[in-house]
Backbone as XML, in Angstrom:
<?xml version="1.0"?>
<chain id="A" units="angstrom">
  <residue number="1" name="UNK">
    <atom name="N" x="271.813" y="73.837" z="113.121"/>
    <atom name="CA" x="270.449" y="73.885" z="113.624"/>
    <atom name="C" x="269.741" y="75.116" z="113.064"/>
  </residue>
  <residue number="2" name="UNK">
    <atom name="N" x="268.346" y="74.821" z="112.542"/>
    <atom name="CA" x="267.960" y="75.596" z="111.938"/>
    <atom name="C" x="267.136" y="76.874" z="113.272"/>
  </residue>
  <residue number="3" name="UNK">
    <atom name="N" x="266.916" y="78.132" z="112.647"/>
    <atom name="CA" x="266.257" y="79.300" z="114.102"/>
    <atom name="C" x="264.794" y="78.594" z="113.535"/>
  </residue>
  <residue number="4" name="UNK">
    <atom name="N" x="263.917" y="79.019" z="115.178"/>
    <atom name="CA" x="263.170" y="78.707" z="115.071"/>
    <atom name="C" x="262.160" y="79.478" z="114.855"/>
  </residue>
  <residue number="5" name="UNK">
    <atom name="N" x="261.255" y="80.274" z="113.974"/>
    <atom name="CA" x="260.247" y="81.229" z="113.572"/>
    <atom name="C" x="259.172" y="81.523" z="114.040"/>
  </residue>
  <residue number="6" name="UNK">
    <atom name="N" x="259.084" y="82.315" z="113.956"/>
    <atom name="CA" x="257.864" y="83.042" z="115.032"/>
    <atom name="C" x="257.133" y="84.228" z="114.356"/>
  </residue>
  <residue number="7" name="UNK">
    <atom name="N" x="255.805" y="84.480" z="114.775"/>
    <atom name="CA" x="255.220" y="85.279" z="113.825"/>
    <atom name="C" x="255.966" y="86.963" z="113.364"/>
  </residue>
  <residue number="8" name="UNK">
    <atom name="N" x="256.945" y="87.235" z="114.793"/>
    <atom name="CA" x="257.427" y="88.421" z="114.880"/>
    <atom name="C" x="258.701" y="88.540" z="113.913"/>
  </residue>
  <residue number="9" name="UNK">
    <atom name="N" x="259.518" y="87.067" z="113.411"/>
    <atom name="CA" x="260.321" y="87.134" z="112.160"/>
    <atom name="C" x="261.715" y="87.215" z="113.127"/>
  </residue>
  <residue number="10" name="UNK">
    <atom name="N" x="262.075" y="87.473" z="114.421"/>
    <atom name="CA" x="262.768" y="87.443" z="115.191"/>
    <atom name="C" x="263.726" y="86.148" z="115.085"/>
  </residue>
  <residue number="11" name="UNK">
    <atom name="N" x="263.044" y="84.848" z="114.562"/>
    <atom name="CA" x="264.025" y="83.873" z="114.662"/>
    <atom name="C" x="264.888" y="84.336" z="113.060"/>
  </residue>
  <residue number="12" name="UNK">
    <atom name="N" x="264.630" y="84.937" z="112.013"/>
    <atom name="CA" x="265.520" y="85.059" z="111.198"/>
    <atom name="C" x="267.159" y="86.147" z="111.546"/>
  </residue>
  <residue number="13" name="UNK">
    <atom name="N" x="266.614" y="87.256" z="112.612"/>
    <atom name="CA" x="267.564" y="88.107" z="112.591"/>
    <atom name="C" x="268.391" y="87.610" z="113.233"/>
  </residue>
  <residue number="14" name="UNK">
    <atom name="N" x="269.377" y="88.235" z="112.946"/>
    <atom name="CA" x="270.937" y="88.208" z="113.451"/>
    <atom name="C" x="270.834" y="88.610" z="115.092"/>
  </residue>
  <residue number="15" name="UNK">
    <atom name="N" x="272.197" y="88.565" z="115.802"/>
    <atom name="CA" x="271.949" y="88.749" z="117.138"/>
    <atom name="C" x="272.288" y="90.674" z="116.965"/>
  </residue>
  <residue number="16" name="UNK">
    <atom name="N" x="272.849" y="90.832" z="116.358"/>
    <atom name="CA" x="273.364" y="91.874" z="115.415"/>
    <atom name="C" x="271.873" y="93.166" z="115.747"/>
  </residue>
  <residue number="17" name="UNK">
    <atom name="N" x="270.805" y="92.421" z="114.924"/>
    <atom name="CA" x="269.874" y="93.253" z="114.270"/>
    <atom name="C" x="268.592" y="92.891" z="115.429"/>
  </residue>
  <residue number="18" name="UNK">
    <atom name="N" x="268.823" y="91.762" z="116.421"/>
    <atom name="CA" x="267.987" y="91.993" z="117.946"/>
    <atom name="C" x="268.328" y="92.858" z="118.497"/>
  </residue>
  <residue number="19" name="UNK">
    <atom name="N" x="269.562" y="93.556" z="118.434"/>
    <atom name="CA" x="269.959" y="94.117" z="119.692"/>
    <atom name="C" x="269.774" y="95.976" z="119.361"/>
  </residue>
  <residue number="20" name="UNK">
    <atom name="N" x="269.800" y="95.763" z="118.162"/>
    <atom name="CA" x="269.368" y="97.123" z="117.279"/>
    <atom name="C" x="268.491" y="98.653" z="118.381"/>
  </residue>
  <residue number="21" name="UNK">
    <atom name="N" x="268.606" y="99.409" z="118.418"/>
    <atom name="CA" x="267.916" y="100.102" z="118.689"/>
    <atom name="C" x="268.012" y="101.650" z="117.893"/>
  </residue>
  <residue number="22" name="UNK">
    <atom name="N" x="266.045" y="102.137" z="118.453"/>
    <atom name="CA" x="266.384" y="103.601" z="117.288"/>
    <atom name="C" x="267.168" y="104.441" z="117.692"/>
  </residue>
  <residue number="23" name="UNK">
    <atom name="N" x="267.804" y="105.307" z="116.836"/>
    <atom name="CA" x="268.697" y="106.505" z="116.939"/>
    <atom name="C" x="268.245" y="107.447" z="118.003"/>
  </residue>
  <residue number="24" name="UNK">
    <atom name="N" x="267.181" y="107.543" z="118.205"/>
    <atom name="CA" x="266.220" y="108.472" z="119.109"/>
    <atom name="C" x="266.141" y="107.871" z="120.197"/>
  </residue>
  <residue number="25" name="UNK">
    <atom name="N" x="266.877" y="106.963" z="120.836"/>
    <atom name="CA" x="266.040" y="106.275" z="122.085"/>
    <atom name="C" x="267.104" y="107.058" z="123.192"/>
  </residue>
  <residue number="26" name="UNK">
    <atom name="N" x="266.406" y="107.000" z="124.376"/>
    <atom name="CA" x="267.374" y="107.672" z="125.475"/>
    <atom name="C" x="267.875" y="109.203" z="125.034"/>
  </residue>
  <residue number="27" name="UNK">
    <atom name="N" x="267.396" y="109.551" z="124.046"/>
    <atom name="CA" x="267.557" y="111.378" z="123.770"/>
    <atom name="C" x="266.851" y="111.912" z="124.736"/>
  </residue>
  <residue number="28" name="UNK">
    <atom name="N" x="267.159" y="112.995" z="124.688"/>
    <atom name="CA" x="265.918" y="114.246" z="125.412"/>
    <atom name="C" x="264.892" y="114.855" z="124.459"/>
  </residue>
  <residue number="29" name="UNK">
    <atom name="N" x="263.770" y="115.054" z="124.418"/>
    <atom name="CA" x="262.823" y="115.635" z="123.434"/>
    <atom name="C" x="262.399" y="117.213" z="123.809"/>
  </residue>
  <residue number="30" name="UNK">
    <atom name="N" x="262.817" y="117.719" z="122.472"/>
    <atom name="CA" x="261.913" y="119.889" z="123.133"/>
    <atom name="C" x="261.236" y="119.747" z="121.904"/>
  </residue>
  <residue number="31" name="UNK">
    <atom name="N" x="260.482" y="120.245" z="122.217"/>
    <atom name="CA" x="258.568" y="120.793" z="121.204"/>
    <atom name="C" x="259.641" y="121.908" z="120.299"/>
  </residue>
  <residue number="32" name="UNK">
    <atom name="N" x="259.045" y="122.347" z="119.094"/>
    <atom name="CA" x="259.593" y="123.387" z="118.164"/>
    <atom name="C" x="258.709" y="123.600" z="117.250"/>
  </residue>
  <residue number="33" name="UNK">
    <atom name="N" x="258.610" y="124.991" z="116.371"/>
    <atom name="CA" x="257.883" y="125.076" z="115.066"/>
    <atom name="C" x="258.722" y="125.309" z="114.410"/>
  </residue>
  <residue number="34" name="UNK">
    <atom name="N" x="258.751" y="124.630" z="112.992"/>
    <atom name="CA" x="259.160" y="124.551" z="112.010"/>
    <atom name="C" x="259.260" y="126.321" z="111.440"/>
  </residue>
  <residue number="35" name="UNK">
    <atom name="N" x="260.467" y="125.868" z="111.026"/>
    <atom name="CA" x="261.301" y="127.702" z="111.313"/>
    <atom name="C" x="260.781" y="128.212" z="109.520"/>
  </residue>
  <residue number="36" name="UNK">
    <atom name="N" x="260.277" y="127.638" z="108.592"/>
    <atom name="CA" x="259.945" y="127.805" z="107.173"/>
    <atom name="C" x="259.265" y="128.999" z="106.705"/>
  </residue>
  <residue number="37" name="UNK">
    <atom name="N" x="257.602" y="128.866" z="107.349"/>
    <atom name="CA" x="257.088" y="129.691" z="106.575"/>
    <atom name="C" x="255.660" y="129.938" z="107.983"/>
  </residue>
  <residue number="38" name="UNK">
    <atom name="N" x="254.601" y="130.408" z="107.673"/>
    <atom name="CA" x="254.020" y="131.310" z="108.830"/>
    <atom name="C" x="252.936" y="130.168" z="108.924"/>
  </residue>
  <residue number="39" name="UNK">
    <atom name="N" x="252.660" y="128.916" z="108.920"/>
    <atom name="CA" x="252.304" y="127.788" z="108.951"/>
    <atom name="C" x="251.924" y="127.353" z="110.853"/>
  </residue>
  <residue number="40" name="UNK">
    <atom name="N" x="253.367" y="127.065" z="111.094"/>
    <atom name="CA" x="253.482" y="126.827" z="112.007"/>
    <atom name="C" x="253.441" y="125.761" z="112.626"/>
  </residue>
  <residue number="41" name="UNK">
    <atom name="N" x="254.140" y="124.418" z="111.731"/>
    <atom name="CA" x="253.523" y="123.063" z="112.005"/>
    <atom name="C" x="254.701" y="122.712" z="113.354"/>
  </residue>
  <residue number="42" name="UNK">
    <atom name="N" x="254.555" y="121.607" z="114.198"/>
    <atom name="CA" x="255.217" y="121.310" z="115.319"/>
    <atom name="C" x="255.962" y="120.009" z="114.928"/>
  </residue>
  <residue number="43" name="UNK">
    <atom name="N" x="257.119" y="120.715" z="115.399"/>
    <atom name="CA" x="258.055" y="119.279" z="115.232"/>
    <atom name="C" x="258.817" y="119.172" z="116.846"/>
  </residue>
  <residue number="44" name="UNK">
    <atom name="N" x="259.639" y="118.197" z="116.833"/>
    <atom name="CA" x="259.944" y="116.834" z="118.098"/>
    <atom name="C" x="261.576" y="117.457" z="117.797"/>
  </residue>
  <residue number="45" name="UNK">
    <atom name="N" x="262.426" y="117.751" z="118.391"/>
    <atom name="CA" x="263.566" y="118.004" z="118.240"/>
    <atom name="C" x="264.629" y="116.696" z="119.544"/>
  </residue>
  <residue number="46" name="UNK">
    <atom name="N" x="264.653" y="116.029" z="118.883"/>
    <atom name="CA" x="265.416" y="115.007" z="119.625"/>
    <atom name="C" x="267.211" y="115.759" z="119.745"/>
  </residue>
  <residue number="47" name="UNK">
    <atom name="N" x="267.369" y="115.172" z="121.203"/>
    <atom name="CA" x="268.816" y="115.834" z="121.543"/>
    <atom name="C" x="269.563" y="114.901" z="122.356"/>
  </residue>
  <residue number="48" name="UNK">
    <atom name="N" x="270.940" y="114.679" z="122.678"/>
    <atom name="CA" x="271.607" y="114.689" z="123.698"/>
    <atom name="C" x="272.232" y="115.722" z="123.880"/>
  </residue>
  <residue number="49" name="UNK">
    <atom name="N" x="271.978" y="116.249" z="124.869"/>
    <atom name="CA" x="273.212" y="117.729" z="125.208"/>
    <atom name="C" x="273.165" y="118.909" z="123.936"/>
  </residue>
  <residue number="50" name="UNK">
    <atom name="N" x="274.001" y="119.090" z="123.531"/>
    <atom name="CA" x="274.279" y="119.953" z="123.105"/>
    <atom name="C" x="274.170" y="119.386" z="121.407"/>
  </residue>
  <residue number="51" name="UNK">
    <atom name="N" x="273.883" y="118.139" z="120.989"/>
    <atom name="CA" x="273.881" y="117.297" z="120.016"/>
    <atom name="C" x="272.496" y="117.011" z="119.395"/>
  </residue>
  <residue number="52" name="UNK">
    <atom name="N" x="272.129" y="117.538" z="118.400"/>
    <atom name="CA" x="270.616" y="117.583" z="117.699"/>
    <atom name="C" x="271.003" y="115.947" z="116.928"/>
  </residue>
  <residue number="53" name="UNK">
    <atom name="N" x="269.642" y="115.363" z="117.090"/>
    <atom name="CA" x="270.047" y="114.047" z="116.528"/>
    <atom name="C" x="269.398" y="113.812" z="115.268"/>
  </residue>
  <residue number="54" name="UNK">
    <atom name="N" x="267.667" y="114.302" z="115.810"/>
    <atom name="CA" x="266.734" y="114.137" z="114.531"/>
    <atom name="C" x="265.753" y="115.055" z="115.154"/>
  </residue>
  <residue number="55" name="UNK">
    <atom name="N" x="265.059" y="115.713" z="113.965"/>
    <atom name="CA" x="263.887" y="116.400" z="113.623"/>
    <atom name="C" x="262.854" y="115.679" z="113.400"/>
  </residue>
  <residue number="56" name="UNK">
    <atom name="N" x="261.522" y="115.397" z="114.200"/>
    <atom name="CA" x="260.562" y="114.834" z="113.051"/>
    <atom name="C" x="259.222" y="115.831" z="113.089"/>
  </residue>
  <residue number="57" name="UNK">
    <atom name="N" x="258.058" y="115.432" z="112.827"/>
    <atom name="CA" x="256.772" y="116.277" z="113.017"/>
    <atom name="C" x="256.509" y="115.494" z="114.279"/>
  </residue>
  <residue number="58" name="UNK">
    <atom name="N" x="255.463" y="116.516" z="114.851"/>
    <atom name="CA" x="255.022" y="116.483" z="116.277"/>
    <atom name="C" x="253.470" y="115.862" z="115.927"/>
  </residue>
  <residue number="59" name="UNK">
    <atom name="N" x="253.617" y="114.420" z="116.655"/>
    <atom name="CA" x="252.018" y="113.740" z="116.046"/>
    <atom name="C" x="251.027" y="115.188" z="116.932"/>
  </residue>
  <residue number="60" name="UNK">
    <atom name="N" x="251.492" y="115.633" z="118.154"/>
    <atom name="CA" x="250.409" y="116.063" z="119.188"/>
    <atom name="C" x="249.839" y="117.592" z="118.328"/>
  </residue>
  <residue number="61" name="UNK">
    <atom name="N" x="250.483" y="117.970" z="117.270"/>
    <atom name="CA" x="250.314" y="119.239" z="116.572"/>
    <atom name="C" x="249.422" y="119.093" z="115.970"/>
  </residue>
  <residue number="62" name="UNK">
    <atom name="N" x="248.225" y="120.255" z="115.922"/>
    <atom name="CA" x="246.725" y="120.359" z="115.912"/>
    <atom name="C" x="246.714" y="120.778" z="114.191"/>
  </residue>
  <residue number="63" name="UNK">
    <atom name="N" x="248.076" y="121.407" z="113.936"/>
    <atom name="CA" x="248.169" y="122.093" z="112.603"/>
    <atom name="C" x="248.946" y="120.701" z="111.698"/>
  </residue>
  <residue number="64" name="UNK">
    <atom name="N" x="249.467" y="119.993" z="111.785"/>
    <atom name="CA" x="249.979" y="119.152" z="110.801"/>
    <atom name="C" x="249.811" y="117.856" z="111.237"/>
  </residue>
  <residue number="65" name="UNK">
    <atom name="N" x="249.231" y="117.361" z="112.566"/>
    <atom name="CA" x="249.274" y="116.091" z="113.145"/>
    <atom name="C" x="250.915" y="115.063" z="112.542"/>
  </residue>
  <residue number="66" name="UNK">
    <atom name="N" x="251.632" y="115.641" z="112.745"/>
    <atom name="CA" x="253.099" y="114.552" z="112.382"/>
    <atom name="C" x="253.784" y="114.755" z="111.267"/>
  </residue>
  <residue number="67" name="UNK">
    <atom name="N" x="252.707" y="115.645" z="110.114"/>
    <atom name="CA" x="253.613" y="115.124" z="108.844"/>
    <atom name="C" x="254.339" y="117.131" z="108.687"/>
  </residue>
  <residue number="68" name="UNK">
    <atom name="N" x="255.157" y="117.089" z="107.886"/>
    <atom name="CA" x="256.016" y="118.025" z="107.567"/>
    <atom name="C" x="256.195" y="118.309" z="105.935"/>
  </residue>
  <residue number="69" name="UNK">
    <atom name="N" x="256.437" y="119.449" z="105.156"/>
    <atom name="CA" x="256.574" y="119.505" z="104.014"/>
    <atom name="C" x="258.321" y="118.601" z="104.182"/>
  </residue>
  <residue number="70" name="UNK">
    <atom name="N" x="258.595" y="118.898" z="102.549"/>
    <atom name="CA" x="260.099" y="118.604" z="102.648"/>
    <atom name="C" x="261.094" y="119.863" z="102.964"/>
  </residue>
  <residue number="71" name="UNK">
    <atom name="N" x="260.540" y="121.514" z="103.103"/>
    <atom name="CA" x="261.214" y="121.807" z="103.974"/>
    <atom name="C" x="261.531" y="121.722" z="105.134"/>
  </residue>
  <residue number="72" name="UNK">
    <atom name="N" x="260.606" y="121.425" z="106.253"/>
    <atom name="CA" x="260.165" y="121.084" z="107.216"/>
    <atom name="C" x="260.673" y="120.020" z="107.834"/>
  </residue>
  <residue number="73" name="UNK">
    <atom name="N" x="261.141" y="118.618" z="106.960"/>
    <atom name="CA" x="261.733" y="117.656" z="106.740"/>
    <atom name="C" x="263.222" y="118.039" z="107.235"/>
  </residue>
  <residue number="74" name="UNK">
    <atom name="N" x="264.013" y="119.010" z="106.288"/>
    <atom name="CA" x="265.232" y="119.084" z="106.030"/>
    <atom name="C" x="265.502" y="119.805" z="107.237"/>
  </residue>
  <residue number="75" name="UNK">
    <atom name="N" x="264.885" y="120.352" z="108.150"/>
    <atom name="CA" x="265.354" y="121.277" z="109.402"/>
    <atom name="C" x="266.580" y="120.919" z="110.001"/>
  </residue>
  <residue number="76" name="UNK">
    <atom name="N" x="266.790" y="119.621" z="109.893"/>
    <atom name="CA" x="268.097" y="118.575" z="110.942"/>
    <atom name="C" x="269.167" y="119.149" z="109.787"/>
  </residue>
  <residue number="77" name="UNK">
    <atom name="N" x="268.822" y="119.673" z="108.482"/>
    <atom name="CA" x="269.948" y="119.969" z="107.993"/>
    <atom name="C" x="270.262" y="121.353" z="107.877"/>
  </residue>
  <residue number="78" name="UNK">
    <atom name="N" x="269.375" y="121.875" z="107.814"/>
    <atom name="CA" x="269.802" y="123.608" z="108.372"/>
    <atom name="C" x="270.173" y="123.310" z="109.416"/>
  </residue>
  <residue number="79" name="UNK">
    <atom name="N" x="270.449" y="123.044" z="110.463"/>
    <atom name="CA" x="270.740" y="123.069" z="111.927"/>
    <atom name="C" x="272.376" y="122.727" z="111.880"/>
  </residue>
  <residue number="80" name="UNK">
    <atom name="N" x="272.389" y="121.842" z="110.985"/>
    <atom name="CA" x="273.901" y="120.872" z="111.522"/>
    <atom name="C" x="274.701" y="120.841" z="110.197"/>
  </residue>
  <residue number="81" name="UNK">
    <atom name="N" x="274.508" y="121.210" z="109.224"/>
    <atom name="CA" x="274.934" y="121.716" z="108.321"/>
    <atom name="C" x="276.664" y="122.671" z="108.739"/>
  </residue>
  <residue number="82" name="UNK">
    <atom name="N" x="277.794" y="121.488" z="107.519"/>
    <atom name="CA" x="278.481" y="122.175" z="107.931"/>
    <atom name="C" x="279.204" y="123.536" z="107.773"/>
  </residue>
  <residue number="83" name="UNK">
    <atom name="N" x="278.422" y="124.006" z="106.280"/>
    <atom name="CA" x="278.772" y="125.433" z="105.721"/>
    <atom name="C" x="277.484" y="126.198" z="106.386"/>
  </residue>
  <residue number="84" name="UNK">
    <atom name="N" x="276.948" y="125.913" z="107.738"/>
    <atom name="CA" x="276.331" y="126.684" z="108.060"/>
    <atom name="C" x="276.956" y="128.135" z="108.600"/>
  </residue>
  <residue number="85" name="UNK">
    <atom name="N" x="276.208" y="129.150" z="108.456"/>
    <atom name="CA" x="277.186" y="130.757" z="109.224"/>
    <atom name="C" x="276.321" y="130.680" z="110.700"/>
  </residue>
  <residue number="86" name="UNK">
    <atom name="N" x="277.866" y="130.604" z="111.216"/>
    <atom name="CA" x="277.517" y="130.513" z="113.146"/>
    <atom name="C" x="278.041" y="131.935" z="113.452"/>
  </residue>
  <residue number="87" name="UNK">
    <atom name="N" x="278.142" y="132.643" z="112.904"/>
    <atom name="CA" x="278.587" y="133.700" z="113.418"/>
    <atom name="C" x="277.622" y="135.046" z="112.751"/>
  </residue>
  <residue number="88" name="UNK">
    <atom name="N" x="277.455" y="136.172" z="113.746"/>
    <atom name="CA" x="276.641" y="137.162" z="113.737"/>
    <atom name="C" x="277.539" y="138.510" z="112.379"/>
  </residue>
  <residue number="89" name="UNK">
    <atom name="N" x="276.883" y="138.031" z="111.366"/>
    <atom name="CA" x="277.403" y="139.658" z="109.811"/>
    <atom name="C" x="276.782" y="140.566" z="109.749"/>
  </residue>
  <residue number="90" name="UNK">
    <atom name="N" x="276.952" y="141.423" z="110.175"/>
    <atom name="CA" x="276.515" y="142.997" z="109.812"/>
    <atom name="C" x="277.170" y="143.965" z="108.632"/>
  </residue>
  <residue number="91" name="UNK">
    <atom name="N" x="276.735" y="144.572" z="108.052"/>
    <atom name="CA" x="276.617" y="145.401" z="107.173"/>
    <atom name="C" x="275.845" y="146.692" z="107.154"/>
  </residue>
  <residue number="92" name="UNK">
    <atom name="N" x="276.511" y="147.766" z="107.902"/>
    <atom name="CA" x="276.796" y="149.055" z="108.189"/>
    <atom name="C" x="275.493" y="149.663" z="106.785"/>
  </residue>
  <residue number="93" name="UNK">
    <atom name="N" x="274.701" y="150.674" z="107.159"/>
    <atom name="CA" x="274.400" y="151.313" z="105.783"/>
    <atom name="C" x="275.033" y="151.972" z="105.023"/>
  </residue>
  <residue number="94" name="UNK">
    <atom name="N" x="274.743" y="151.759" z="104.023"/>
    <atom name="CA" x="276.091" y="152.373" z="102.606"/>
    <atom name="C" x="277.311" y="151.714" z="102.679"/>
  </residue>
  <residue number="95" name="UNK">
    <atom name="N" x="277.687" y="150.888" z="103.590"/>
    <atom name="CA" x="278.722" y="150.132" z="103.480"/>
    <atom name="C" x="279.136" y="149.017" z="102.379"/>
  </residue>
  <residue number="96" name="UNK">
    <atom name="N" x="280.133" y="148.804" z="101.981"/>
    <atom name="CA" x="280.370" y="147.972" z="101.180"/>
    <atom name="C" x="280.669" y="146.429" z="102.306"/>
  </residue>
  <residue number="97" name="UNK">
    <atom name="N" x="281.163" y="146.567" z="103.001"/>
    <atom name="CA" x="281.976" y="145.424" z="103.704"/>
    <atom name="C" x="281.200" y="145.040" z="104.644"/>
  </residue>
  <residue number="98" name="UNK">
    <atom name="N" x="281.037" y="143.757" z="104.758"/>
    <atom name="CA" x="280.508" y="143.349" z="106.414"/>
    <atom name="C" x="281.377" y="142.838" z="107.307"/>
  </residue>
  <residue number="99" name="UNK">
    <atom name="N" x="281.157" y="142.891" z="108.645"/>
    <atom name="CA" x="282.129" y="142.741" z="110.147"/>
    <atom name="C" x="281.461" y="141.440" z="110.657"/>
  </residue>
  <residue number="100" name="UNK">
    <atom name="N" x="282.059" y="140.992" z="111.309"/>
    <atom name="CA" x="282.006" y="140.003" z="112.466"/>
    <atom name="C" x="281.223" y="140.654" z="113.711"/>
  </residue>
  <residue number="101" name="UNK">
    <atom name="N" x="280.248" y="140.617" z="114.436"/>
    <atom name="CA" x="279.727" y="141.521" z="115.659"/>
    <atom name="C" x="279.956" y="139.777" z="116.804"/>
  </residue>
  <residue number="102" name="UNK">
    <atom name="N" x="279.930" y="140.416" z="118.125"/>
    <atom name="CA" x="279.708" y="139.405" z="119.058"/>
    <atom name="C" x="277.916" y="139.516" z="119.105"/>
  </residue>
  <residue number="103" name="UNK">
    <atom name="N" x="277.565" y="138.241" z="119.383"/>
    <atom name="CA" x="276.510" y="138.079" z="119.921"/>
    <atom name="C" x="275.736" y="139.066" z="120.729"/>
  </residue>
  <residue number="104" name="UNK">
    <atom name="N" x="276.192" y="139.876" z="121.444"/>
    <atom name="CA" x="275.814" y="140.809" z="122.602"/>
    <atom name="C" x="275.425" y="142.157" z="122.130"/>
  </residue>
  <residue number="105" name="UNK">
    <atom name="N" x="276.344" y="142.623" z="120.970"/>
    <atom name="CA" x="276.285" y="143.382" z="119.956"/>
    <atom name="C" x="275.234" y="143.665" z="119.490"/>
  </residue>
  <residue number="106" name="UNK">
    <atom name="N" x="274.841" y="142.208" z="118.959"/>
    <atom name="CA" x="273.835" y="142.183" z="117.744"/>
    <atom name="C" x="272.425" y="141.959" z="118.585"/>
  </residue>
  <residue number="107" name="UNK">
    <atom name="N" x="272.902" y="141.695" z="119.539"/>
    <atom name="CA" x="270.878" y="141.853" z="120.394"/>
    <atom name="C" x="270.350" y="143.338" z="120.709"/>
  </residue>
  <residue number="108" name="UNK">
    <atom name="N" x="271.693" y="143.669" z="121.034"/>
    <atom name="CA" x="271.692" y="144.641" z="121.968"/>
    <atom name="C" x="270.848" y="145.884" z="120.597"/>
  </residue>
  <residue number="109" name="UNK">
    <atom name="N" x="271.593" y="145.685" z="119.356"/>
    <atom name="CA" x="271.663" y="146.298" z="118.379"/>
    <atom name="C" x="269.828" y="146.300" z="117.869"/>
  </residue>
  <residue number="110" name="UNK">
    <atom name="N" x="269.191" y="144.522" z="117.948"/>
    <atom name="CA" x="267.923" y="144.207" z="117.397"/>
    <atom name="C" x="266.929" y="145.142" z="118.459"/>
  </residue>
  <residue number="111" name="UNK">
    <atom name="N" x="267.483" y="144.640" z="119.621"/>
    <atom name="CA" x="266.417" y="145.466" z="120.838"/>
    <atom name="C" x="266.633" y="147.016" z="120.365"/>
  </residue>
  <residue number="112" name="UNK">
    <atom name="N" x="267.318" y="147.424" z="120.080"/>
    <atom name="CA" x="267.068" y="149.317" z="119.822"/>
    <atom name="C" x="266.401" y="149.450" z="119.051"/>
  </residue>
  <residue number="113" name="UNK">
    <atom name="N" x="265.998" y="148.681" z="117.652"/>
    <atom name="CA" x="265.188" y="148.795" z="116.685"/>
    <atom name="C" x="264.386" y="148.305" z="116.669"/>
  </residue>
  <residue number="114" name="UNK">
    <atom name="N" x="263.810" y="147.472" z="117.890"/>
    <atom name="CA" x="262.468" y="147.124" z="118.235"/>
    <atom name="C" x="261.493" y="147.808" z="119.077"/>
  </residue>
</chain>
């Protein structure tokens, strides 16, 4: 028996590709600016928990209305990137070598020089 067609194209798909949904659905959404350059365009940071899913532009942003350069774009990959450095390097003045600091360290360290 042949599906039966409809303007929405629904009778061709699979039960497969009805049941489909976007990557973004049921996330949590936080507002962000694009970390690049002094611009300041707004992007949509989709999450579950502790899990960044996708980056996009923020239609409600007065400075880019939605769209993003292609750095701006790539943010989901600075973020989750797996040769990213998660850990805080310091380098002493005149030092040759850099250390490992804890987190607590290194604020504590930014706030004195602010």
């Amino acid at each position: 028996m042949w599906p039966i067609f409809d303007s929405t194209g629904r009778g061709a798909m699979t039960e497969r590709t009805r049941n489909l949904t976007p990557k973004n659905a049921g996330a949590d959404v936080a507002r962000s600016v694009c970390p690049y350059c002094a611009v300041g365009c707004g992007q949509l940071v989709f999450h579950r928990g502790n899990d960044i899913i996708s980056i996009e532009g923020d239609p409600g942003s007065p400075i880019s209305e939605g769209h993003l350069c292609p750095k701006g774009a790539a943010s989901h990959e600075l973020l989750t990137h797996a040769g990213r450095q998660t850990r805080v390097r310091y380098r002493a003045p005149r030092s040759r070598e850099w250390t490992d600091l804890d987190l607590e360290t290194a604020m504590d360290m930014v706030a004195d020089r602010v």
